[in-house]
Every structure is written in structure tokens, then in C-alpha cells.
Tab-separated table of C-alpha atoms and ligand atoms in Angstrom:
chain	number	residue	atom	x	y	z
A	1	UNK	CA	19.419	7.152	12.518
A	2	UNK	CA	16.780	6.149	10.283
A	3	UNK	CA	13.345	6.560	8.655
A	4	UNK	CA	11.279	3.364	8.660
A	5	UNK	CA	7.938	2.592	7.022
A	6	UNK	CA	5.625	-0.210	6.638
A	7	UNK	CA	3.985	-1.337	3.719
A	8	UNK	CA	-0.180	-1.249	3.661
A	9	UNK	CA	-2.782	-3.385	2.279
A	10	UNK	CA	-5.967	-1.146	0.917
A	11	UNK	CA	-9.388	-2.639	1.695
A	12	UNK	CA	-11.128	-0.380	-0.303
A	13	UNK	CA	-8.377	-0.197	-3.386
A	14	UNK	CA	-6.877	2.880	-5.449
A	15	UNK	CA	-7.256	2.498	-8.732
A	16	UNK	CA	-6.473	4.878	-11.600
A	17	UNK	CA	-5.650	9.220	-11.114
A	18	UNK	CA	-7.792	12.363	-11.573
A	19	UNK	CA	-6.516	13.857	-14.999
A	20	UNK	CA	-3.563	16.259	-14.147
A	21	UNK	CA	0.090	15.668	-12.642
A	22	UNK	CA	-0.653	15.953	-9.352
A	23	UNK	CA	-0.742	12.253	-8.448
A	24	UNK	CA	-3.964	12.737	-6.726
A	25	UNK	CA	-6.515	9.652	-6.860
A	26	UNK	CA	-9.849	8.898	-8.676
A	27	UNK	CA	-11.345	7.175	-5.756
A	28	UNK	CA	-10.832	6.982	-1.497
A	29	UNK	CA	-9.213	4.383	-0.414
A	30	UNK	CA	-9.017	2.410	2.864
A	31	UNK	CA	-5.663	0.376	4.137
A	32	UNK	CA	-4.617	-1.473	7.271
A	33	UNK	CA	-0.676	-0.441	8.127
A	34	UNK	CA	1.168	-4.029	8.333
A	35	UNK	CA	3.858	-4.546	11.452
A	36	UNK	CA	6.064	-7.594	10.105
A	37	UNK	CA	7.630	-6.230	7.103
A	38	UNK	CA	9.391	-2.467	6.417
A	39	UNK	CA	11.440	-0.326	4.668
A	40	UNK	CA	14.401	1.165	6.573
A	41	UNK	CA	15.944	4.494	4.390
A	42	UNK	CA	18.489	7.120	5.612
A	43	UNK	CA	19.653	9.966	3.656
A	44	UNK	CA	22.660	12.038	3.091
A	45	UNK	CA	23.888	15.394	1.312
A	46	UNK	CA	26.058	14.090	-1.138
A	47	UNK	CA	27.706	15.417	-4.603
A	48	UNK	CA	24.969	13.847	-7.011
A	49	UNK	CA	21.721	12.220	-6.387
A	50	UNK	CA	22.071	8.313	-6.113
A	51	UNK	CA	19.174	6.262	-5.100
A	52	UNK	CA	20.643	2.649	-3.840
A	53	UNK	CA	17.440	-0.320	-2.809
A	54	UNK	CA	18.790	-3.307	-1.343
A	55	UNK	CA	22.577	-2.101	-1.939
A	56	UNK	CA	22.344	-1.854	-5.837
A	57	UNK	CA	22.133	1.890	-7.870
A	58	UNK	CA	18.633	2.155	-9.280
A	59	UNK	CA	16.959	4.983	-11.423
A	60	UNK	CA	14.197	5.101	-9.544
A	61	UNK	CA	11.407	7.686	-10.910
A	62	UNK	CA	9.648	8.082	-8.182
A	63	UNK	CA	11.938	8.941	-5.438
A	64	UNK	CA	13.797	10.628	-7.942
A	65	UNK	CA	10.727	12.630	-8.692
A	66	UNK	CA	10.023	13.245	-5.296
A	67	UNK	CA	13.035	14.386	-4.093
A	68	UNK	CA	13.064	17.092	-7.060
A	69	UNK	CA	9.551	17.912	-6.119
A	70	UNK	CA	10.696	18.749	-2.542
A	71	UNK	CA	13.730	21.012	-4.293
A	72	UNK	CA	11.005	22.837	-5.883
A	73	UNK	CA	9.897	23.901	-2.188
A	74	UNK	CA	12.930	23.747	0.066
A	75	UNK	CA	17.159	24.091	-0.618
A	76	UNK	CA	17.836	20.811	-0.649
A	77	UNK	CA	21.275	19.410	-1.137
A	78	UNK	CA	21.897	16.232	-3.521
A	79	UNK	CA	20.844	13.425	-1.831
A	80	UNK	CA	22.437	9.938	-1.534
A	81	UNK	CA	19.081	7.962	-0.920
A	82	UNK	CA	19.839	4.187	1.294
A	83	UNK	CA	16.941	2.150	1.353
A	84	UNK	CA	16.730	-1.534	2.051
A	85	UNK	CA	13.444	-3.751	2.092
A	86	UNK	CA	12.891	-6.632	4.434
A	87	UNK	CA	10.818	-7.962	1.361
A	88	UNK	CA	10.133	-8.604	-2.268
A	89	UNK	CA	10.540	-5.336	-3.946
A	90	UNK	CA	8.020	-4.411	-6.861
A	91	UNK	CA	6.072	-7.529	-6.257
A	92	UNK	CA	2.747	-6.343	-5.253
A	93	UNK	CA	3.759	-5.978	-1.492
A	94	UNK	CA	3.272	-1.893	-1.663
A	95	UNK	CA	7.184	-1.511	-1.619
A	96	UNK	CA	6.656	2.096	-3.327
A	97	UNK	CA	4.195	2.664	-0.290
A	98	UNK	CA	6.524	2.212	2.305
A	99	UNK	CA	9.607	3.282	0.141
A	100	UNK	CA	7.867	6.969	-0.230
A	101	UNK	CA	6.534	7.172	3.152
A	102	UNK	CA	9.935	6.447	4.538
A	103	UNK	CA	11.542	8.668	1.862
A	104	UNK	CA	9.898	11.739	3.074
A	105	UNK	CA	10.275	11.454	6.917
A	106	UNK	CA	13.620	10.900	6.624
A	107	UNK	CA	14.516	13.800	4.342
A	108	UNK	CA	12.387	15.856	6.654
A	109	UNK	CA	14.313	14.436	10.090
A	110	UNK	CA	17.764	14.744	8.156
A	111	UNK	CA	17.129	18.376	7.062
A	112	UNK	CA	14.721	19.843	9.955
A	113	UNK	CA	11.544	20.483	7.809
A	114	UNK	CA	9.538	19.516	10.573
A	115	UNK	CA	6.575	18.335	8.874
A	116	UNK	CA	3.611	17.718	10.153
A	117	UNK	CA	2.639	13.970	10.174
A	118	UNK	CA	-0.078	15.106	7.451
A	119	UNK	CA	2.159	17.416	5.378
A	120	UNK	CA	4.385	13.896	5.137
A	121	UNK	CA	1.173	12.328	4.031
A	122	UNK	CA	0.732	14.513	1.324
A	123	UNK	CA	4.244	14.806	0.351
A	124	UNK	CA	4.452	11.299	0.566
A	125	UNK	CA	1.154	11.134	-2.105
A	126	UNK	CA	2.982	12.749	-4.417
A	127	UNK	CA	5.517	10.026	-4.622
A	128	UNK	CA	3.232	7.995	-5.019
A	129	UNK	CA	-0.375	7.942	-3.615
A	130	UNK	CA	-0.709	4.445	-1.364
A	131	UNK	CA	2.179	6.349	0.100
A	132	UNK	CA	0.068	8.427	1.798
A	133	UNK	CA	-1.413	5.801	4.368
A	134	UNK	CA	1.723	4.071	5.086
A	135	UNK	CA	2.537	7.642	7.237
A	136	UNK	CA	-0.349	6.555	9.294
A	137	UNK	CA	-0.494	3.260	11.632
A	138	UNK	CA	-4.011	1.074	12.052
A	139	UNK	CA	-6.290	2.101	9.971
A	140	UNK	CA	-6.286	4.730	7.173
A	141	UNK	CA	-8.517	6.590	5.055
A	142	UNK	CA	-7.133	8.788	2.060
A	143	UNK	CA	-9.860	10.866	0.642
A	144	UNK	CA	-10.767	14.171	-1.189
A	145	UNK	CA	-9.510	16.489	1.805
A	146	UNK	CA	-6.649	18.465	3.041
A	147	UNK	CA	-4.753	17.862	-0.236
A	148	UNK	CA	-5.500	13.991	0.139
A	149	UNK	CA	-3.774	13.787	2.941
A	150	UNK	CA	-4.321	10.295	4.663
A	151	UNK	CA	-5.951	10.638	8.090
A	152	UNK	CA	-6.007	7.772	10.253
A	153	UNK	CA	-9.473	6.261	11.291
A	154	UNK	CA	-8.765	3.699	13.960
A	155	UNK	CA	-5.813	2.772	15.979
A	156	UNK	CA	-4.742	-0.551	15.536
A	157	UNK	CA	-4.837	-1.881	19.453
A	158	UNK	CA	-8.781	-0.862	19.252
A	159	UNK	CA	-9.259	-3.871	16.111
A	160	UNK	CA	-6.437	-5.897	15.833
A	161	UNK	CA	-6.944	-7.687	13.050
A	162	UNK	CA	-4.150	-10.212	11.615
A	163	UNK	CA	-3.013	-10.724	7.925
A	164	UNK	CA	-1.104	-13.874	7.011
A	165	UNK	CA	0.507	-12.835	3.612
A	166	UNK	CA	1.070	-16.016	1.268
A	167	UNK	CA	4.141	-15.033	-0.973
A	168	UNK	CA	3.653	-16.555	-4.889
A	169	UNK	CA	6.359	-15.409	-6.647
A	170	UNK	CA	9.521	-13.716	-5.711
A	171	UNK	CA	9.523	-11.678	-9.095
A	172	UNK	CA	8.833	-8.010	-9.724
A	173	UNK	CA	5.532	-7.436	-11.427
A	174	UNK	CA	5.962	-6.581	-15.363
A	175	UNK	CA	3.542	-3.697	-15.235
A	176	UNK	CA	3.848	-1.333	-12.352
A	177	UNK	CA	0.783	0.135	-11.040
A	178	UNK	CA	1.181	4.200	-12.303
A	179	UNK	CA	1.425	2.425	-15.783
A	180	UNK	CA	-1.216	-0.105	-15.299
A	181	UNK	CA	-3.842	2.303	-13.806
A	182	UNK	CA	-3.363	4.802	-16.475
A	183	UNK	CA	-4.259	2.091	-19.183
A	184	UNK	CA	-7.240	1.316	-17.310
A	185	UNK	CA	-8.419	4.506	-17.576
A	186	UNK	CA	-8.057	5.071	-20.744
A	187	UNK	CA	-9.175	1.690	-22.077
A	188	UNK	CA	-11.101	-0.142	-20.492
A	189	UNK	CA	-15.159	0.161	-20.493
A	190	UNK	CA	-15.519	-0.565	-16.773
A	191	UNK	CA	-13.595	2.480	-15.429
A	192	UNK	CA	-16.483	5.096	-15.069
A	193	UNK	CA	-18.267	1.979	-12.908
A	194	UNK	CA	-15.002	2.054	-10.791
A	195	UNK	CA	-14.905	5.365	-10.098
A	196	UNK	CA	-19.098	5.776	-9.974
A	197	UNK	CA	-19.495	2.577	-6.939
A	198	UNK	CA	-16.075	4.210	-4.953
A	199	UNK	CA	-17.286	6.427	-2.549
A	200	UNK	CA	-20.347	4.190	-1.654
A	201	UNK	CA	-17.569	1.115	-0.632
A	202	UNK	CA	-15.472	3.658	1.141
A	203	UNK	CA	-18.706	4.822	3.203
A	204	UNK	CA	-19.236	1.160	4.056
A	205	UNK	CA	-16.022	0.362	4.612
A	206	UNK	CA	-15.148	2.893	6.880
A	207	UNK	CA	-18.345	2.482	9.131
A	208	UNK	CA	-18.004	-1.372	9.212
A	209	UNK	CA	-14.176	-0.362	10.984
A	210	UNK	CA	-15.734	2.034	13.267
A	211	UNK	CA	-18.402	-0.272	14.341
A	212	UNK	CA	-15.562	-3.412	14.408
A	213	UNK	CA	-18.180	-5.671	11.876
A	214	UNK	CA	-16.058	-8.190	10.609
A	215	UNK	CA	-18.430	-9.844	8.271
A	216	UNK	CA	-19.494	-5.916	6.507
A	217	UNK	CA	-15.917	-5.454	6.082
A	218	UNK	CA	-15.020	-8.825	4.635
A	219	UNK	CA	-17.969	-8.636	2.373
A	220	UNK	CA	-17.208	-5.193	1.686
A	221	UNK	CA	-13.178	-5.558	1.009
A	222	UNK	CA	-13.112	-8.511	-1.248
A	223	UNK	CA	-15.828	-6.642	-3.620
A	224	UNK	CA	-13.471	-3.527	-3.828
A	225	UNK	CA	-10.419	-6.475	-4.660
A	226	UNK	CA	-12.604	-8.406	-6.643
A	227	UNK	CA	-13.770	-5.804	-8.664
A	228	UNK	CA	-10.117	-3.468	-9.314
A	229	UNK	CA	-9.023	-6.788	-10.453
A	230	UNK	CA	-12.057	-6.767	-13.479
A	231	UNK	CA	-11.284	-2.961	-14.316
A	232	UNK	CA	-7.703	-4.805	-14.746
A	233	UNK	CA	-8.494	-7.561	-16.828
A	234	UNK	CA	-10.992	-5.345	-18.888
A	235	UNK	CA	-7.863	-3.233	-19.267
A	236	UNK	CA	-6.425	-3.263	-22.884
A	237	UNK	CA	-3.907	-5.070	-23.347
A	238	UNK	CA	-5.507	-6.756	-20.004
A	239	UNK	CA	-3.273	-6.877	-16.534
A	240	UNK	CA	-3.576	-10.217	-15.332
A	241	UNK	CA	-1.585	-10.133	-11.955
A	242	UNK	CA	-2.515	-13.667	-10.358
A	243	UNK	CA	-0.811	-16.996	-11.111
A	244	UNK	CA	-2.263	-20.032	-10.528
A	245	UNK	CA	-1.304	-20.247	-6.698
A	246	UNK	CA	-3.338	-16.778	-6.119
A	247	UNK	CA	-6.136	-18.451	-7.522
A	248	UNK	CA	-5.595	-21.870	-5.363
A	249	UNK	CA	-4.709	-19.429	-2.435
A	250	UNK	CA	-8.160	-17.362	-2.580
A	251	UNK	CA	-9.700	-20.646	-2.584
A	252	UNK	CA	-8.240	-21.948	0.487
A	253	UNK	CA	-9.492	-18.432	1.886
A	254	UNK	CA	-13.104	-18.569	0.870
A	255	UNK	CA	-13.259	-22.713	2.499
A	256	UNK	CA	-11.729	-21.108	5.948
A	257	UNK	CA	-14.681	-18.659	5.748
A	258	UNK	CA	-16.956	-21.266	4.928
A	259	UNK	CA	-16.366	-23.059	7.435
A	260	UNK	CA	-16.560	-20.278	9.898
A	261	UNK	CA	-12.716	-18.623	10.209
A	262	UNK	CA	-12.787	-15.112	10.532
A	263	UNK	CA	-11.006	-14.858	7.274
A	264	UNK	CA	-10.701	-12.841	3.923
A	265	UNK	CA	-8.321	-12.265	1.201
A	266	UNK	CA	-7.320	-9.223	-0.433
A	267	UNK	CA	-4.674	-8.835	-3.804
A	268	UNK	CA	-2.802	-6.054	-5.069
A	269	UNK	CA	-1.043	-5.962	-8.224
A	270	UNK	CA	0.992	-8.684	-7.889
A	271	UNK	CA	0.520	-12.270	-7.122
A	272	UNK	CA	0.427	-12.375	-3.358
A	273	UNK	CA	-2.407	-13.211	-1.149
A	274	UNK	CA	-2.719	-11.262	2.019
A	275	UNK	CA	-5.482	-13.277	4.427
A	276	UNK	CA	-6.776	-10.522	6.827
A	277	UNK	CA	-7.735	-12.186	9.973
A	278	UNK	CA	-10.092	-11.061	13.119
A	279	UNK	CA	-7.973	-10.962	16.190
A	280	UNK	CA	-6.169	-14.626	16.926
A	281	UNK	CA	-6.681	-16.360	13.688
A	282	UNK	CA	-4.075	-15.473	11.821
A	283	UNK	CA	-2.281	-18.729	12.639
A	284	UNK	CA	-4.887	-20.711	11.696
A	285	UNK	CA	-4.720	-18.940	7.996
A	286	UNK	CA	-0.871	-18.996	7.547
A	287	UNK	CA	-1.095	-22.759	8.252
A	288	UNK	CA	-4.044	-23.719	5.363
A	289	UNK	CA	-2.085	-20.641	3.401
A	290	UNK	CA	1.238	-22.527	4.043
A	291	UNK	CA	-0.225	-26.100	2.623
A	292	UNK	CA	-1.652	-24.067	-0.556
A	293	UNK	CA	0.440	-25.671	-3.704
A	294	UNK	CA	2.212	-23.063	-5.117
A	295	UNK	CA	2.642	-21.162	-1.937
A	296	UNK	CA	6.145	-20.089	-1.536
A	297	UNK	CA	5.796	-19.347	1.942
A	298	UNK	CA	3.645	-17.444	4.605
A	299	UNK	CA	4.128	-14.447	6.742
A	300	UNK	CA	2.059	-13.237	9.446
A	301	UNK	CA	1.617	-9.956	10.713
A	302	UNK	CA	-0.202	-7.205	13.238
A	303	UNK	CA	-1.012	-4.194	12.350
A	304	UNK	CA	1.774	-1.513	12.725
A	305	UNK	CA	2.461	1.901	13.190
A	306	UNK	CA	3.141	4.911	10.836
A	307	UNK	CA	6.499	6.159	9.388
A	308	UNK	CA	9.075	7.552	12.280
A	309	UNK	CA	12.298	8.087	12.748
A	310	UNK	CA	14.484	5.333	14.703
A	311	UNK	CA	17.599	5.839	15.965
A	312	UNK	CA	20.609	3.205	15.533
A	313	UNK	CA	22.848	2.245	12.137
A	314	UNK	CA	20.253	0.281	10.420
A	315	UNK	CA	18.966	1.174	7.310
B	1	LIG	C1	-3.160	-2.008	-6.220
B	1	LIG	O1	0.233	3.843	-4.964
B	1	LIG	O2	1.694	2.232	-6.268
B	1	LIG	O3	-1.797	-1.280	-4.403
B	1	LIG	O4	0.280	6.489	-7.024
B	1	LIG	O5	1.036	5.576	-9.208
B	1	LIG	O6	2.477	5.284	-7.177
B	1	LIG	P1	1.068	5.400	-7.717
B	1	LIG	O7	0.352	4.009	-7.469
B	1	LIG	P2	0.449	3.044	-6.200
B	1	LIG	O8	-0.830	2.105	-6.460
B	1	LIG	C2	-1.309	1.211	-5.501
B	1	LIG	C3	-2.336	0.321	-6.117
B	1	LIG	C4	-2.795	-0.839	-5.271
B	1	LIG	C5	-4.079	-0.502	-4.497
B	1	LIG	C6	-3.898	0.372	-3.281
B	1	LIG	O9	-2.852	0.306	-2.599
B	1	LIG	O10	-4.857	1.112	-2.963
């Protein structure tokens, strides 16, 4: 038995906190939950807390955090924390997403909390705050209600969209986002801007998914990419997450549009490209993706569902 989660890609980004401790977000967000890639975590009562990802011992803060938050509500016992990801960790592929998603619905299945799927949400947001959507399948909203719980918007078999994700770099990004958006905040000049245009992009956003407009939400989603990404280089010292094949692969995005594929890109902080498709052209992408130079290679997804509970040894 096992908890598994998929990672999400925001189309209208999170970007920096809300002053306090609380993990809670300056601005809404909007993700798509991906299908072809997971993390699969089971947990045990053990003698000491041990977190192990991908088989090796790891301090990791935030489940660590996490799972004391949780203590501070409910008798837990020390935990022995497996979780394994079917992809590069740290790398700007939302692996804390999924990891805390799948964190918290298996701690609640192994010690019958019996959460609701938005009390995971939340719990989950306090690991850390992309977290939140990965609970949810399709498409997710996190915004300024029910303790920013996520809340899901659309299911995924009534839009579903395609993301070819061209993979850059194997390596783990050398800032990690808590760190990063916290020096954006604090130093660089285009943060109130961020925070001022966010709720106006989430409103468009979210009506351009209800109403299945393609082109509003392309337009709309690479603007919200486009412009986290200045708030990061304006950051001081500046976070400058692409490589050279980002750039070459945004390219080959913006010629597919051009010449009329159903195509746009979207980059987190790390160097991958994830091409987010209208229904049936996600081949199409993952092939000009796979011919990019410096694309490692491609991988193409659905949309998926929310963090469960599966039963067999995996994990
Ligand atoms: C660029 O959710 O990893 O992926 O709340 O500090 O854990 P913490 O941050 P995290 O940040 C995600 C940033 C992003 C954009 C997004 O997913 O909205």
C-alpha cells in the first residue's frame, strides 16, 4: 500500500509568500495535474524519523517540517518516510509538489486521520504550497479561501490538454524555490507588480478553462511564465533558471504556434520546458521538442488525477 502523487505545472505561477510562517501564498495560482510522471511514498512507525528519496537518507526540511507540523495536531509515531520519484528530483519538475501531496495522504491512510481531500490540500500547503494542487486532478485553482486549500476547477476528461515536457538538464536546481522566492521579495523592484497584476491573470485564466479558449489561455499562461521569470532575474543576486536549450526549446514552441499548432510553453524553476498541447498534439510537440539541440529527451503526458492511495508493494 501506497500514497501516490503527480507533479503539476502552474499556468498562472506562485511566486513569493504573505509575510508570516504559515506558508501561505502572495498570489492564486492555476496548475494542470500531469499523468506520466509520480511520486510513490509509504510510511511506517519506526524508532526515529528517517526520510529516504530514491533509496538514499536525506534531511529533507520540508517533509521533515511537515511531519512535525502534523505532531503538533495528532500523536504521531516516528515516521520512516519511503519515497521514490519516477523523475529528476529538485530539477524544476515540482518534485516537492508531488512529494508533499503524497506525504500527507499517506500519513493520513497509514494512521486513519481521514482527511478530507481539502484538509490534505491544506496540510499538504504547508509543506509546501504547489503542494496543494497536486491533491487535486485536472485543473486546479489555489486561492485566498478555506485556508488556501486548492479546489479543483475542471476535470481533466472535460479539456484534455497534452504537455510534452523537454528535459534540459538532469541536475538539481542550485536555488530552491522557498529560498529563491523569498529573495525576490525582498529585493527585487518588480515584486509589488507581481503581486498587483495576480489576481487579474488568475480571473482570466480561470475563465479561459471554463470556457475551453485555447488561444486566452496560451496568451494568458506564458505572460504569468514570462513574467515570474523577470521578478527572477530582477531578483538580487538574479535567479537565472534557463540554459541555453530552454531558450532554443521556447523557440521551437513559439514557430509550432506560428505556424498554427495548438501549442505553448510554460517553465518553472528549473530548466525544463513543458509544451502544453490542445487535445492530440502533443506528439507533434515532443517530436520538434525532441530535435531541439540541447534537448535531453521528451516526455509526454495527459492530465492526471489527484493524490490516492494504491494498493500493492510499490513505493
Ligand atoms: C515555480 O511550491 O516549491 O513551481 O511553497 O516554498 O515549497 P514552497 O514553494 P514551491 O514553489 C513552486 C514555484 C513554481 C511555480 C508554481 O508551481 O506555481
Amino acid at each position: 500500500m501506497f500514497a501516490i502523487a503527480h507533479p503539476n505545472v502552474a499556468l498562472v505561477k506562485y511566486w513569493g509568500k504573505q509575510p508570516g510562517t504559515a506558508n501561505i501564498p502572495a498570489t492564486p495560482s492555476l496548475s494542470i495535474t500531469l499523468d506520466a510522471i509520480a511520486t510513490r511514498t509509504r510510511v511506517e512507525a519506526a524508532t526515529e524519523d528517517r526520510v529516504f528519496i530514491n533509496g538514499s537518507a536525506v534531511a529533507d526540511a520540508k517533509v521533515l517540517g511537515l511531519i512535525a507540523q502534523m505532531r503538533e495536531v495528532w500523536q504521531l509515531p516516528p515516521l520512516v518516510v519511503h519515497s521514490a520519484n519516477d523523475f529528476p528530483t529538485g530539477a524544476g519538475l515540482a518534485s516537492s509538489a508531488s512529494g508533499c501531496a503524497a506525504l500527507v495522504t499517506a500519513i493520513d491512510h497509514a494512521f486513519g486521520l481521514n482527511l478530507a481531500r481539502a484538509e490534505r490540500s491544506t496540510w499538504a500547503r504547508r509543506g509546501s504550497a504547489s503542494a496543494a494542487r497536486s491533491v487535486f486532478g485536472g485543473f486546479v485553482t489555489l486561492e485566498a479561501k478555506a485556508d488556501w486549500a486548492a479546489t479543483p476547477l475542471l476535470n481533466k476528461d472535460a479539456w484534455p490538454l497534452e504537455v510534452a515536457v523537454a528535459i534540459t538538464s538532469d541536475a538539481a536546481k542550485r536555488t530552491p524555490s522557498t529560498i529563491g522566492m523569498e529573495s525576490s521579495r525582498a529585493t527585487s523592484p518588480f515584486f509589488d507588480a507581481w503581486t498587483s497584476t495576480a489576481t487579474e491573470d488568475f480571473g482570466a485564466a480561470q475563465r479561459a478553462v471554463l470556457e475551453r479558449r485555447y488561444d486566452a489561455l496560451a496568451d494568458i499562461a506564458e505572460h504569468s511564465c514570462l513574467k515570474m521569470h523577470a521578478l527572477m532575474l530582477s531578483t538580487r543576486p538574479a535567479l537565472m533558471y534557463w540554459n541555453e536549450a530552454t531558450v532554443a526549446a521556447m523557440a521551437t514552441v513559439r514557430r509550432l504556434r506560428e505556424a498554427g499548432t495548438p501549442v505553448f510553453f510554460s517553465v518553472d524553476a528549473g530548466p525544463q520546458v513543458k509544451a502544453v498541447c490542445a487535445p492530440g498534439c502533443g506528439e507533434e510537440a515532443a517530436a520538434a521538442l525532441a530535435q531541439t539541440p540541447g534537448v535531453l529527451r521528451v516526455l509526454t503526458s495527459a492530465l492526471g488525477d489527484g493524490a490516492r492511495i494504491v494498493e500493492g508493494e510499490d513505493g
